[in-house]
Amino acid sequence: MATAAARDTARGPVDDALDGATDTTEFERAFDAAVAADERIEPRDWMPDAYRATLVRQIAQHAHSEIIGMQPEANWITRAPSLRRKAILMAKVQDEAGHGLYLYSAAETLGTGRDELLDKLHSGRQKYSSIFNYPTLTWADVGAIGWLVDGAAITNQVPLCRCSYGPYARAMVRICKEESFHQRQGYELLLALSNGTPEQHAMAQDAVDRWWWPSLMMFGPPDDESQHSAQSMAWKIKRHSNDELRQRFVDICVPQAESLGLTLPDPDLRWNEARGHYDFGAIDWSEFWDVLKGNGPCNEQRLSQRRRAHEEGAWVRDAAAAYAAKHTRRTPAAAGTTVETGTYSETGAARA
Amino acid sequence: MALGDDALVLSHRLGEWAGHAPVLEEEVALANIALDLLGQARVLLSMAGDEDELAYLREERAFRNLQLVEQPNGDFAHTIARQLFFSTYQHLLYAGLASGDGPFAPLAGKAVKETAYHRDHAEQWTLRLGDGTEESHDRMQRAVDALWRYTGEMFRPLEGLGTDPAGLEPAWLEQIGRTLEQATLTVPATPRTGAWTAGAGRQGLHTEPFGRMLAEMQHLHRSHPGATW
């Protein structure tokens, strides 16, 4: 909860506007004090426009990443090699859709709409995580995504559970729980392959070789090239720098790779006693920027599939809207029995 | 095994929707139903043997699922019509089995709750599509018409079940008729069985798309004989 002062001031601008002057200094002071005191900013609190815009951008891109991120894994649902693995993978992809829903809801508390955000995704005006522009070429990739990609996401997201914006922080608490479950499943999948036949072991190693560097890129550009970092840290949206989190991730992964019996594709990777961390090789940032600009292996494919699903589903959404409108008109007395008059969401999300 | 195959094959078809659904809520709902069915399939196949061996190492002619559940997804209306026909049948079947004391009673007791949800989901969408826009109405009617011919097979006798599915037919027809009517749709006048669809799936005689589906499903498992995953 934000301070009472911040909440009081949220009512202020209307009165001030009547005087023809909008002096936000007082609100800013209350906002800064709430952030400094580690209090949560809530949807109805006053917040700087730039804070709001940054959060919309970040939460929307996070939501988009969950939605696009379904594709590389869904790619293997119909080919999963055992029924147990198939069930785990289906549940995971379902969770990702659910995460997308939480995050769009969190973004909506900032005054934007899901349709608007999806439109920005489809038109390329908003991004999603560049990692999902890499293809899943073998079954082992499903494990590598769980272990490395979800692992990197968790390292990034656990600090977001303490983010200054309440709705985002609360969404992250729920999401992180499920993500760490997925990560363990991915690790366990790779472990089964690594301990399996020579062909399975090779499949696991090949997947880790392909996913390692892109996973390190998930933490974003180096600190000296990260344009939003300083402000986000001051606002306590971010708690740690990109490079700090990347280092933390490497330190966690190296012993895990050892216990998996797999190697990480970096000849410069070694323990640095003086730093108390693992040193690692240089990241190919030209590849990172290239993928970000839309030139990765799957950018075109991912966005096309998303657009196609949306366009081909338009008649379904129209039907739901038309039915809801008709039904509401036909039964004006049905106020107490709203089960069928709501949107299409309740049929599915209720049990999610 | 036939019931396990039904659940396995339909679950697989619903899994194909992942990442392609018309709204996010349906990504969740379709995956949810697919997971329920896969869970049922695993229990049922395990009762008959090793679940993975049965799922991945049998060929087309050895599968006993209904032809209805192997039908390709088509558009969303097609998927919903398939769900409506099957989940209504499955709910009646499991409700019956759950009240008995046969070998399927414990599974049916749990599955009947899941299938009630599946049926509700399909009915809700049948209403929305049937009574939505002109386009959705036409698509839904086409889907109902196209899949109608596969629905007679559900009520053919099933060995080892301990009950005759034929007894479910009047209730099924009544429920489907009511839903379609409420959705402003017409119950097809065409036959619900033919020379080829009368119990054919139960005898291992399938439609052409099924072989392709199995090829995709089994490819990786078969490429690594004896491997564990």
Coordinates of C-alpha atoms in Angstrom, one line a residue:
Chain A
M1 CA 0.0 0.0 0.0
A2 CA 1.2 3.5 -0.8
T3 CA 1.3 6.2 1.9
A4 CA -1.9 7.8 2.9
A5 CA -0.4 11.0 1.7
A6 CA 0.1 9.6 -1.8
R7 CA -3.5 8.3 -1.8
D8 CA -4.8 11.7 -0.7
T9 CA -2.9 13.5 -3.3
A10 CA -4.3 11.2 -6.0
R11 CA -7.6 13.1 -5.6
G12 CA -5.8 16.4 -5.8
P13 CA -5.2 17.1 -9.5
V14 CA -9.0 17.4 -10.3
D15 CA -9.3 20.3 -7.8
D16 CA -6.1 21.9 -9.0
A17 CA -7.2 21.7 -12.6
L18 CA -10.2 23.8 -11.7
D19 CA -7.8 26.6 -10.8
G20 CA -6.1 26.1 -14.2
A21 CA -2.8 25.0 -12.7
T22 CA -1.6 21.4 -12.2
D23 CA 1.3 21.6 -9.8
T24 CA 2.5 18.0 -9.4
T25 CA 5.4 18.8 -7.0
E26 CA 3.5 17.6 -4.0
F27 CA 2.4 14.4 -5.6
E28 CA 5.9 13.7 -6.8
R29 CA 7.2 14.2 -3.3
A30 CA 4.7 11.7 -1.9
F31 CA 5.4 9.2 -4.7
D32 CA 9.2 9.5 -4.1
A33 CA 8.7 9.0 -0.4
A34 CA 6.5 5.9 -0.9
V35 CA 9.1 4.4 -3.3
A36 CA 11.9 5.3 -0.9
A37 CA 10.0 3.7 2.0
D38 CA 9.6 0.5 -0.1
E39 CA 5.9 0.9 -0.2
R40 CA 3.8 -0.4 -3.1
I41 CA 2.3 2.0 -5.6
E42 CA -1.2 1.0 -6.4
P43 CA -3.4 1.7 -9.5
R44 CA -5.2 4.6 -8.1
D45 CA -2.1 6.3 -6.7
W46 CA -0.6 9.3 -8.5
M47 CA 2.5 8.3 -10.4
P48 CA 4.8 10.1 -12.8
D49 CA 3.8 9.7 -16.5
A50 CA 7.2 8.2 -17.3
Y51 CA 6.9 5.6 -14.5
R52 CA 3.5 4.6 -15.9
A53 CA 4.8 4.4 -19.4
T54 CA 7.8 2.4 -18.4
L55 CA 5.7 -0.1 -16.5
V56 CA 3.2 -0.5 -19.4
R57 CA 6.1 -1.1 -21.8
Q58 CA 7.8 -3.6 -19.5
I59 CA 4.7 -5.5 -18.3
A60 CA 3.3 -5.7 -21.9
Q61 CA 6.5 -7.0 -23.2
H62 CA 6.6 -9.5 -20.4
A63 CA 3.0 -10.6 -21.3
H64 CA 3.9 -10.8 -25.0
S65 CA 6.9 -13.0 -24.2
E66 CA 4.6 -15.5 -22.4
I67 CA 2.3 -15.6 -25.4
I68 CA 5.0 -15.9 -28.1
G69 CA 7.0 -18.2 -25.7
M70 CA 4.2 -20.8 -26.1
Q71 CA 5.2 -21.4 -29.7
P72 CA 8.6 -23.0 -29.4
E73 CA 7.4 -25.4 -26.8
A74 CA 4.0 -26.1 -28.3
N75 CA 6.0 -27.1 -31.4
W76 CA 6.8 -30.4 -29.5
I77 CA 3.5 -31.2 -27.8
T78 CA 2.4 -33.5 -30.6
R79 CA 5.8 -35.3 -30.7
A80 CA 6.5 -35.6 -27.0
P81 CA 8.1 -39.1 -26.5
S82 CA 6.2 -40.3 -23.5
L83 CA 2.7 -39.6 -22.2
R84 CA 4.1 -38.3 -18.9
R85 CA 6.3 -35.8 -20.7
K86 CA 3.5 -34.8 -23.0
A87 CA 1.3 -34.0 -19.9
I88 CA 4.0 -32.0 -18.3
L89 CA 4.6 -30.0 -21.5
M90 CA 0.9 -29.3 -22.1
A91 CA 0.5 -28.1 -18.5
K92 CA 3.5 -25.8 -19.0
V93 CA 2.2 -24.3 -22.2
Q94 CA -1.2 -23.8 -20.5
D95 CA 0.6 -22.1 -17.6
E96 CA 2.2 -19.7 -20.0
A97 CA -1.1 -18.6 -21.4
G98 CA -2.3 -18.1 -17.8
H99 CA 0.8 -16.0 -17.1
G100 CA 0.0 -13.9 -20.2
L101 CA -3.5 -13.3 -18.8
Y102 CA -2.2 -12.2 -15.4
L103 CA 0.3 -9.8 -17.0
Y104 CA -2.2 -8.3 -19.4
S105 CA -4.5 -7.7 -16.4
A106 CA -1.6 -6.1 -14.5
A107 CA -0.9 -3.8 -17.5
E108 CA -4.6 -2.9 -17.7
T109 CA -4.5 -1.5 -14.2
L110 CA -2.3 1.2 -15.7
G111 CA -5.0 2.4 -18.1
T112 CA -4.3 0.3 -21.2
G113 CA -6.3 -2.5 -22.8
R114 CA -5.4 -6.0 -23.8
D115 CA -6.6 -5.5 -27.3
E116 CA -4.5 -2.4 -27.7
L117 CA -1.4 -4.2 -26.4
L118 CA -2.0 -7.2 -28.7
D119 CA -2.3 -4.8 -31.5
K120 CA 1.0 -3.3 -30.7
L121 CA 2.6 -6.8 -30.5
H122 CA 1.1 -7.8 -33.9
S123 CA 2.2 -4.6 -35.6
G124 CA 5.7 -4.9 -34.1
R125 CA 5.5 -1.7 -32.0
Q126 CA 6.1 -3.7 -28.8
K127 CA 8.7 -6.4 -28.4
Y128 CA 8.8 -9.8 -26.8
S129 CA 11.9 -11.6 -25.4
S130 CA 14.4 -12.2 -28.1
I131 CA 15.0 -15.7 -26.8
F132 CA 11.8 -17.0 -28.4
N133 CA 13.2 -16.2 -31.8
Y134 CA 15.3 -19.3 -31.6
P135 CA 13.9 -22.6 -33.0
T136 CA 13.2 -25.8 -31.0
L137 CA 15.0 -28.3 -33.3
T138 CA 14.9 -31.4 -31.1
W139 CA 13.1 -32.8 -28.0
A140 CA 16.0 -31.8 -25.8
D141 CA 15.4 -28.2 -26.6
V142 CA 12.2 -28.4 -24.5
G143 CA 14.5 -29.4 -21.6
A144 CA 17.1 -26.7 -22.4
I145 CA 14.3 -24.1 -22.4
G146 CA 13.0 -25.2 -19.1
W147 CA 16.4 -25.3 -17.4
L148 CA 18.1 -22.3 -19.0
V149 CA 15.4 -20.0 -20.4
D150 CA 13.1 -20.4 -17.4
G151 CA 16.1 -20.3 -15.1
A152 CA 17.2 -17.0 -16.6
A153 CA 13.6 -15.7 -16.4
I154 CA 13.4 -16.7 -12.7
T155 CA 16.7 -14.9 -11.9
N156 CA 15.3 -11.8 -13.6
Q157 CA 11.8 -12.1 -12.1
V158 CA 12.3 -13.0 -8.5
P159 CA 13.5 -9.5 -7.7
L160 CA 10.4 -8.2 -9.5
C161 CA 8.3 -9.8 -6.8
R162 CA 9.5 -6.7 -4.8
C163 CA 8.9 -4.3 -7.6
S164 CA 7.4 -1.0 -6.5
Y165 CA 4.3 -1.4 -8.5
G166 CA 1.9 -3.6 -6.5
P167 CA -0.1 -5.4 -9.3
Y168 CA 3.0 -6.3 -11.1
A169 CA 4.8 -7.5 -8.0
R170 CA 1.8 -9.7 -7.0
A171 CA 1.6 -11.2 -10.5
M172 CA 5.2 -12.0 -10.3
V173 CA 4.8 -13.9 -7.0
R174 CA 2.3 -16.3 -8.7
I175 CA 4.3 -16.5 -11.9
C176 CA 7.7 -17.2 -10.2
K177 CA 6.2 -20.2 -8.3
E178 CA 5.1 -21.9 -11.4
E179 CA 8.3 -20.9 -13.3
S180 CA 10.5 -22.6 -10.8
F181 CA 8.4 -25.7 -11.1
H182 CA 8.9 -25.6 -14.9
Q183 CA 12.6 -25.0 -14.5
R184 CA 13.0 -28.1 -12.3
Q185 CA 11.0 -30.1 -14.8
G186 CA 13.3 -28.9 -17.6
Y187 CA 16.4 -29.9 -15.6
E188 CA 14.9 -33.3 -14.9
L189 CA 14.1 -33.8 -18.6
L190 CA 17.7 -33.0 -19.5
L191 CA 19.0 -35.3 -16.7
A192 CA 17.0 -38.2 -18.1
L193 CA 18.5 -37.6 -21.6
S194 CA 22.0 -37.1 -20.3
N195 CA 21.7 -40.4 -18.4
G196 CA 20.0 -42.1 -21.3
T197 CA 21.4 -43.6 -24.5
P198 CA 24.5 -42.0 -26.2
E199 CA 22.1 -40.5 -28.8
Q200 CA 19.9 -39.0 -26.1
H201 CA 23.0 -37.6 -24.3
A202 CA 24.2 -36.0 -27.5
M203 CA 20.8 -34.5 -28.1
A204 CA 20.9 -32.9 -24.7
Q205 CA 24.4 -31.5 -25.1
D206 CA 23.6 -30.1 -28.6
A207 CA 20.5 -28.3 -27.1
V208 CA 22.5 -26.8 -24.3
D209 CA 25.2 -25.7 -26.7
R210 CA 22.6 -23.9 -28.8
W211 CA 20.6 -22.3 -25.9
W212 CA 23.4 -21.2 -23.5
W213 CA 24.4 -18.0 -25.2
P214 CA 20.9 -16.8 -26.1
S215 CA 20.0 -17.4 -22.4
L216 CA 22.7 -15.1 -21.2
M217 CA 21.4 -12.5 -23.6
M218 CA 18.1 -12.6 -21.9
F219 CA 19.4 -10.3 -19.2
G220 CA 19.7 -7.5 -21.7
P221 CA 22.6 -5.4 -22.9
P222 CA 25.6 -4.7 -20.7
D223 CA 25.0 -2.1 -18.0
D224 CA 26.8 0.6 -19.9
E225 CA 24.5 0.2 -22.9
S226 CA 21.2 -0.3 -21.1
Q227 CA 19.1 2.8 -21.7
H228 CA 16.3 2.2 -19.2
S229 CA 18.3 0.7 -16.3
A230 CA 19.2 3.7 -14.1
Q231 CA 15.7 5.1 -14.0
S232 CA 14.1 1.8 -13.4
M233 CA 16.4 1.1 -10.5
A234 CA 15.7 4.5 -9.0
W235 CA 12.0 3.7 -9.2
K236 CA 12.6 0.3 -7.7
I237 CA 11.0 -1.4 -10.7
K238 CA 14.4 -3.0 -11.2
R239 CA 16.5 -4.1 -8.2
H240 CA 19.7 -5.3 -9.8
S241 CA 21.6 -4.4 -13.0
N242 CA 21.6 -6.7 -16.1
D243 CA 25.2 -7.7 -15.5
E244 CA 24.6 -8.5 -11.8
L245 CA 21.8 -10.8 -12.7
R246 CA 23.7 -12.4 -15.5
Q247 CA 26.6 -13.1 -13.2
R248 CA 24.2 -14.6 -10.6
F249 CA 22.7 -16.9 -13.3
V250 CA 26.1 -18.1 -14.5
D251 CA 27.1 -18.9 -11.0
I252 CA 24.0 -21.0 -10.5
C253 CA 24.2 -22.8 -13.8
V254 CA 27.8 -24.0 -13.7
P255 CA 27.4 -26.5 -10.9
Q256 CA 24.0 -27.6 -12.3
A257 CA 25.6 -28.3 -15.6
E258 CA 28.2 -30.4 -13.8
S259 CA 25.6 -32.5 -12.0
L260 CA 23.7 -32.9 -15.3
G261 CA 26.9 -34.3 -16.9
L262 CA 26.8 -31.7 -19.6
T263 CA 29.2 -29.0 -20.6
L264 CA 28.6 -25.3 -21.2
P265 CA 29.9 -24.1 -24.6
D266 CA 32.4 -21.5 -23.2
P267 CA 36.1 -22.1 -23.2
D268 CA 36.7 -19.0 -21.0
L269 CA 34.3 -20.2 -18.2
R270 CA 36.3 -20.7 -15.0
W271 CA 36.0 -20.0 -11.3
N272 CA 37.6 -16.7 -10.2
E273 CA 38.7 -17.1 -6.6
A274 CA 39.4 -13.4 -6.1
R275 CA 35.9 -12.3 -7.3
G276 CA 34.1 -15.3 -5.8
H277 CA 32.3 -15.7 -9.2
Y278 CA 32.7 -17.5 -12.5
D279 CA 34.4 -15.6 -15.2
F280 CA 32.8 -16.2 -18.6
G281 CA 33.5 -15.4 -22.3
A282 CA 32.4 -12.4 -24.3
I283 CA 28.8 -12.4 -25.5
D284 CA 28.2 -11.8 -29.2
W285 CA 26.2 -8.6 -28.9
S286 CA 25.9 -8.2 -32.6
E287 CA 23.8 -11.3 -32.7
F288 CA 21.6 -9.9 -29.8
W289 CA 20.9 -6.7 -31.6
D290 CA 20.3 -8.4 -34.9
V291 CA 17.7 -10.7 -33.3
L292 CA 16.1 -7.8 -31.5
K293 CA 15.8 -5.9 -34.8
G294 CA 13.8 -8.8 -36.2
N295 CA 16.5 -10.8 -38.0
G296 CA 16.6 -13.8 -35.7
P297 CA 15.9 -17.3 -37.0
C298 CA 12.2 -17.3 -36.1
N299 CA 11.1 -13.6 -35.7
E300 CA 9.0 -13.7 -38.9
Q301 CA 7.5 -17.1 -38.1
R302 CA 6.6 -16.3 -34.5
L303 CA 4.9 -13.0 -35.4
S304 CA 3.1 -14.5 -38.4
Q305 CA 1.7 -17.4 -36.4
R306 CA 0.5 -15.0 -33.7
R307 CA -1.2 -12.7 -36.2
R308 CA -2.7 -15.6 -38.0
A309 CA -4.2 -17.1 -34.8
H310 CA -5.6 -13.7 -34.0
E311 CA -7.0 -13.0 -37.5
E312 CA -8.5 -16.5 -37.9
G313 CA -10.1 -16.2 -34.5
A314 CA -11.7 -12.9 -35.3
W315 CA -15.1 -14.5 -36.3
V316 CA -15.1 -16.4 -33.0
R317 CA -14.6 -13.3 -30.9
D318 CA -17.2 -11.5 -33.0
A319 CA -19.6 -14.4 -32.3
A320 CA -19.0 -14.2 -28.6
A321 CA -19.6 -10.5 -28.6
A322 CA -22.8 -10.7 -30.7
Y323 CA -24.1 -13.5 -28.5
A324 CA -23.4 -11.6 -25.3
A325 CA -25.2 -8.5 -26.8
K326 CA -28.2 -10.5 -27.9
H327 CA -28.5 -12.4 -24.7
T328 CA -28.3 -9.3 -22.5
R329 CA -31.0 -7.7 -24.6
R330 CA -33.3 -10.7 -24.6
T331 CA -33.2 -11.3 -20.9
P332 CA -33.1 -7.9 -19.1
A333 CA -34.4 -9.6 -15.9
A334 CA -31.5 -11.9 -15.8
A335 CA -29.4 -9.6 -13.6
G336 CA -29.1 -12.2 -10.9
T337 CA -28.1 -15.0 -13.3
T338 CA -25.2 -13.4 -15.1
V339 CA -23.4 -16.7 -15.8
E340 CA -24.1 -16.7 -19.5
T341 CA -24.1 -13.0 -20.2
G342 CA -20.5 -12.3 -19.4
T343 CA -17.6 -12.6 -21.9
Y344 CA -16.3 -15.8 -23.2
S345 CA -13.6 -15.8 -20.6
E346 CA -15.5 -17.6 -17.9
T347 CA -15.8 -20.8 -19.7
G348 CA -12.1 -21.4 -19.7
A349 CA -10.4 -19.3 -17.2
A350 CA -12.5 -20.4 -14.3
R351 CA -10.5 -23.6 -13.8
A352 CA -7.1 -22.3 -14.9
Chain B
M1 CA -8.6 -49.8 -24.1
A2 CA -11.1 -48.3 -26.5
L3 CA -12.0 -45.6 -23.9
G4 CA -8.3 -44.9 -23.3
D5 CA -7.7 -44.6 -27.1
D6 CA -10.6 -42.1 -27.3
A7 CA -9.1 -39.9 -24.6
L8 CA -5.6 -40.2 -26.0
V9 CA -6.5 -39.3 -29.5
L10 CA -8.8 -36.5 -28.7
S11 CA -6.2 -35.1 -26.3
H12 CA -3.7 -35.1 -29.0
R13 CA -6.0 -33.2 -31.4
L14 CA -6.7 -30.6 -28.7
G15 CA -2.9 -30.3 -28.1
E16 CA -2.6 -29.2 -31.7
W17 CA -4.4 -26.0 -30.8
A18 CA -1.7 -24.8 -28.5
G19 CA -0.6 -21.4 -29.7
H20 CA -3.4 -21.2 -32.3
A21 CA -6.5 -20.5 -30.3
P22 CA -8.8 -17.5 -31.1
V23 CA -8.4 -16.0 -27.6
L24 CA -6.0 -16.5 -24.7
E25 CA -8.8 -17.9 -22.5
E26 CA -9.3 -20.7 -25.0
E27 CA -5.6 -21.5 -25.0
V28 CA -6.1 -22.2 -21.3
A29 CA -9.4 -24.0 -21.7
L30 CA -8.4 -26.3 -24.6
A31 CA -5.1 -27.2 -23.0
N32 CA -7.0 -27.9 -19.8
I33 CA -9.4 -30.3 -21.5
A34 CA -6.6 -31.9 -23.4
L35 CA -4.8 -32.5 -20.1
D36 CA -7.8 -34.0 -18.4
L37 CA -8.2 -36.4 -21.3
L38 CA -4.6 -37.3 -21.3
G39 CA -4.9 -38.0 -17.6
Q40 CA -7.8 -40.3 -18.3
A41 CA -6.0 -42.0 -21.2
R42 CA -3.0 -42.7 -19.0
V43 CA -5.1 -44.4 -16.3
L44 CA -7.1 -46.4 -18.8
L45 CA -4.1 -47.5 -20.9
S46 CA -2.2 -48.4 -17.7
M47 CA -5.1 -50.7 -16.8
A48 CA -4.5 -52.5 -20.1
G49 CA -0.7 -52.6 -20.1
D50 CA 2.2 -50.1 -20.4
E51 CA 0.8 -46.7 -21.3
D52 CA 3.8 -45.7 -23.6
E53 CA 4.0 -49.0 -25.3
L54 CA 0.3 -48.9 -26.1
A55 CA 0.4 -45.3 -27.2
Y56 CA 3.6 -45.2 -29.2
L57 CA 4.1 -48.7 -30.5
R58 CA 0.8 -49.8 -31.9
E59 CA 0.0 -49.2 -35.5
E60 CA -3.2 -47.6 -36.9
R61 CA -5.1 -50.9 -37.2
A62 CA -4.6 -51.7 -33.5
F63 CA -6.1 -48.5 -32.2
R64 CA -9.7 -48.8 -31.0
N65 CA -10.8 -45.1 -30.7
L66 CA -13.9 -43.7 -32.3
Q67 CA -13.5 -42.2 -35.7
L68 CA -15.1 -39.0 -34.3
V69 CA -12.1 -38.2 -32.0
E70 CA -9.5 -38.6 -34.7
Q71 CA -11.1 -36.1 -37.0
P72 CA -8.9 -33.1 -37.7
N73 CA -9.5 -29.9 -35.8
G74 CA -10.8 -27.9 -38.7
D75 CA -11.9 -24.4 -37.7
F76 CA -12.9 -23.6 -34.1
A77 CA -16.6 -24.6 -34.8
H78 CA -15.4 -28.0 -36.0
T79 CA -13.5 -28.5 -32.8
I80 CA -16.4 -27.4 -30.7
A81 CA -18.9 -29.7 -32.5
R82 CA -16.5 -32.6 -32.0
Q83 CA -16.2 -31.6 -28.3
L84 CA -20.0 -31.3 -27.9
F85 CA -20.7 -34.7 -29.4
F86 CA -18.0 -36.5 -27.6
S87 CA -18.1 -34.8 -24.1
T88 CA -21.9 -35.3 -24.0
Y89 CA -21.4 -39.0 -24.7
Q90 CA -18.5 -39.3 -22.3
H91 CA -20.3 -37.6 -19.5
L92 CA -23.3 -40.0 -19.8
L93 CA -21.0 -43.0 -20.1
Y94 CA -18.9 -42.1 -17.0
A95 CA -21.9 -41.1 -15.0
G96 CA -23.2 -44.6 -15.6
L97 CA -19.9 -46.3 -14.9
A98 CA -19.3 -44.3 -11.8
S99 CA -22.5 -45.4 -10.2
G100 CA -21.7 -49.1 -10.9
D101 CA -19.1 -51.2 -9.2
G102 CA -17.1 -52.4 -12.3
P103 CA -13.4 -51.9 -12.8
F104 CA -14.0 -48.5 -14.4
A105 CA -15.9 -47.1 -11.5
P106 CA -13.0 -45.4 -9.6
L107 CA -11.7 -43.7 -12.8
A108 CA -15.2 -42.7 -13.9
G109 CA -16.0 -41.1 -10.5
K110 CA -13.2 -38.6 -11.1
A111 CA -13.6 -38.3 -14.8
V112 CA -17.3 -37.5 -14.6
K113 CA -16.5 -34.2 -13.0
E114 CA -14.0 -33.3 -15.7
T115 CA -16.4 -34.3 -18.5
A116 CA -19.2 -32.2 -17.0
Y117 CA -16.8 -29.2 -17.4
H118 CA -15.9 -30.3 -20.9
R119 CA -19.5 -30.6 -21.9
D120 CA -20.4 -27.3 -20.4
H121 CA -17.5 -25.6 -22.3
A122 CA -18.7 -27.1 -25.5
E123 CA -22.3 -26.2 -24.9
Q124 CA -21.5 -22.6 -24.1
W125 CA -19.5 -22.3 -27.3
T126 CA -22.2 -24.0 -29.4
L127 CA -24.6 -21.4 -28.1
R128 CA -22.3 -18.5 -28.8
L129 CA -21.3 -19.7 -32.3
G130 CA -24.8 -20.9 -33.3
D131 CA -26.5 -17.8 -32.0
G132 CA -23.7 -15.3 -32.6
T133 CA -23.1 -13.8 -36.0
E134 CA -24.3 -15.1 -39.4
E135 CA -20.9 -16.3 -40.2
S136 CA -20.4 -18.2 -36.9
H137 CA -23.9 -19.7 -37.3
D138 CA -23.1 -21.0 -40.7
R139 CA -19.7 -22.4 -39.6
M140 CA -21.2 -24.1 -36.6
Q141 CA -24.0 -25.7 -38.7
R142 CA -21.5 -26.9 -41.3
A143 CA -19.4 -28.5 -38.5
V144 CA -22.4 -30.2 -36.9
D145 CA -23.5 -31.5 -40.4
A146 CA -20.0 -32.7 -41.2
L147 CA -19.4 -34.6 -38.0
W148 CA -22.9 -36.0 -37.6
R149 CA -22.0 -39.2 -39.5
Y150 CA -19.5 -40.2 -36.9
T151 CA -21.8 -40.1 -33.9
G152 CA -23.6 -43.4 -34.4
E153 CA -20.5 -45.3 -33.6
M154 CA -20.5 -44.2 -30.0
F155 CA -23.5 -46.4 -29.2
R156 CA -22.2 -49.6 -30.6
P157 CA -21.5 -52.4 -28.1
L158 CA -18.1 -52.2 -26.4
E159 CA -16.5 -55.4 -25.2
G160 CA -15.5 -55.6 -21.5
L161 CA -17.3 -52.4 -20.6
G162 CA -20.0 -54.2 -18.6
T163 CA -22.7 -52.0 -19.9
D164 CA -24.2 -51.4 -23.4
P165 CA -23.6 -47.9 -24.6
A166 CA -26.8 -48.2 -26.7
G167 CA -28.7 -47.3 -23.5
L168 CA -27.1 -43.9 -23.6
E169 CA -28.3 -43.0 -27.0
P170 CA -31.8 -41.5 -26.2
A171 CA -30.3 -39.2 -23.5
W172 CA -27.5 -38.2 -25.9
L173 CA -30.0 -37.4 -28.7
E174 CA -32.2 -35.5 -26.3
Q175 CA -29.3 -33.3 -24.9
I176 CA -27.7 -32.6 -28.2
G177 CA -31.1 -31.8 -29.7
R178 CA -31.8 -29.3 -27.0
T179 CA -28.4 -27.6 -27.2
L180 CA -28.6 -27.3 -31.0
E181 CA -32.1 -26.0 -30.9
Q182 CA -31.1 -23.4 -28.2
A183 CA -28.2 -22.5 -30.4
T184 CA -30.6 -21.9 -33.3
L185 CA -29.1 -24.8 -35.2
T186 CA -30.7 -27.6 -37.1
V187 CA -30.3 -31.3 -36.1
P188 CA -29.1 -32.9 -39.3
A189 CA -31.5 -35.3 -41.0
T190 CA -28.6 -37.4 -42.4
P191 CA -27.8 -40.9 -41.1
R192 CA -25.5 -41.2 -38.0
T193 CA -24.0 -44.5 -39.2
G194 CA -23.0 -45.9 -42.5
A195 CA -21.3 -49.0 -43.8
W196 CA -17.9 -47.6 -42.9
T197 CA -18.6 -45.7 -39.7
A198 CA -20.8 -48.2 -37.9
G199 CA -18.3 -49.2 -35.2
A200 CA -15.4 -49.1 -37.6
G201 CA -13.0 -47.3 -35.3
R202 CA -13.6 -49.8 -32.6
Q203 CA -12.5 -52.5 -35.0
G204 CA -9.4 -50.6 -36.0
L205 CA -10.7 -49.2 -39.2
H206 CA -9.9 -45.5 -39.2
T207 CA -10.1 -42.5 -41.5
E208 CA -7.1 -41.3 -43.5
P209 CA -6.0 -38.4 -41.3
F210 CA -5.4 -40.8 -38.4
G211 CA -2.3 -42.4 -39.8
R212 CA -0.7 -39.1 -40.3
M213 CA -1.5 -38.1 -36.7
L214 CA 0.0 -41.3 -35.4
A215 CA 3.2 -40.8 -37.5
E216 CA 3.7 -37.4 -35.9
M217 CA 2.9 -38.6 -32.4
Q218 CA 5.0 -41.8 -32.5
H219 CA 8.0 -40.6 -34.6
L220 CA 10.4 -39.6 -31.8
H221 CA 9.5 -42.5 -29.5
R222 CA 10.0 -45.0 -32.3
S223 CA 13.3 -43.4 -33.4
H224 CA 14.9 -44.4 -30.1
P225 CA 13.8 -48.0 -29.4
G226 CA 14.1 -48.9 -25.7
A227 CA 15.0 -45.4 -24.5
T228 CA 13.5 -43.9 -21.4
W229 CA 12.4 -40.3 -21.4

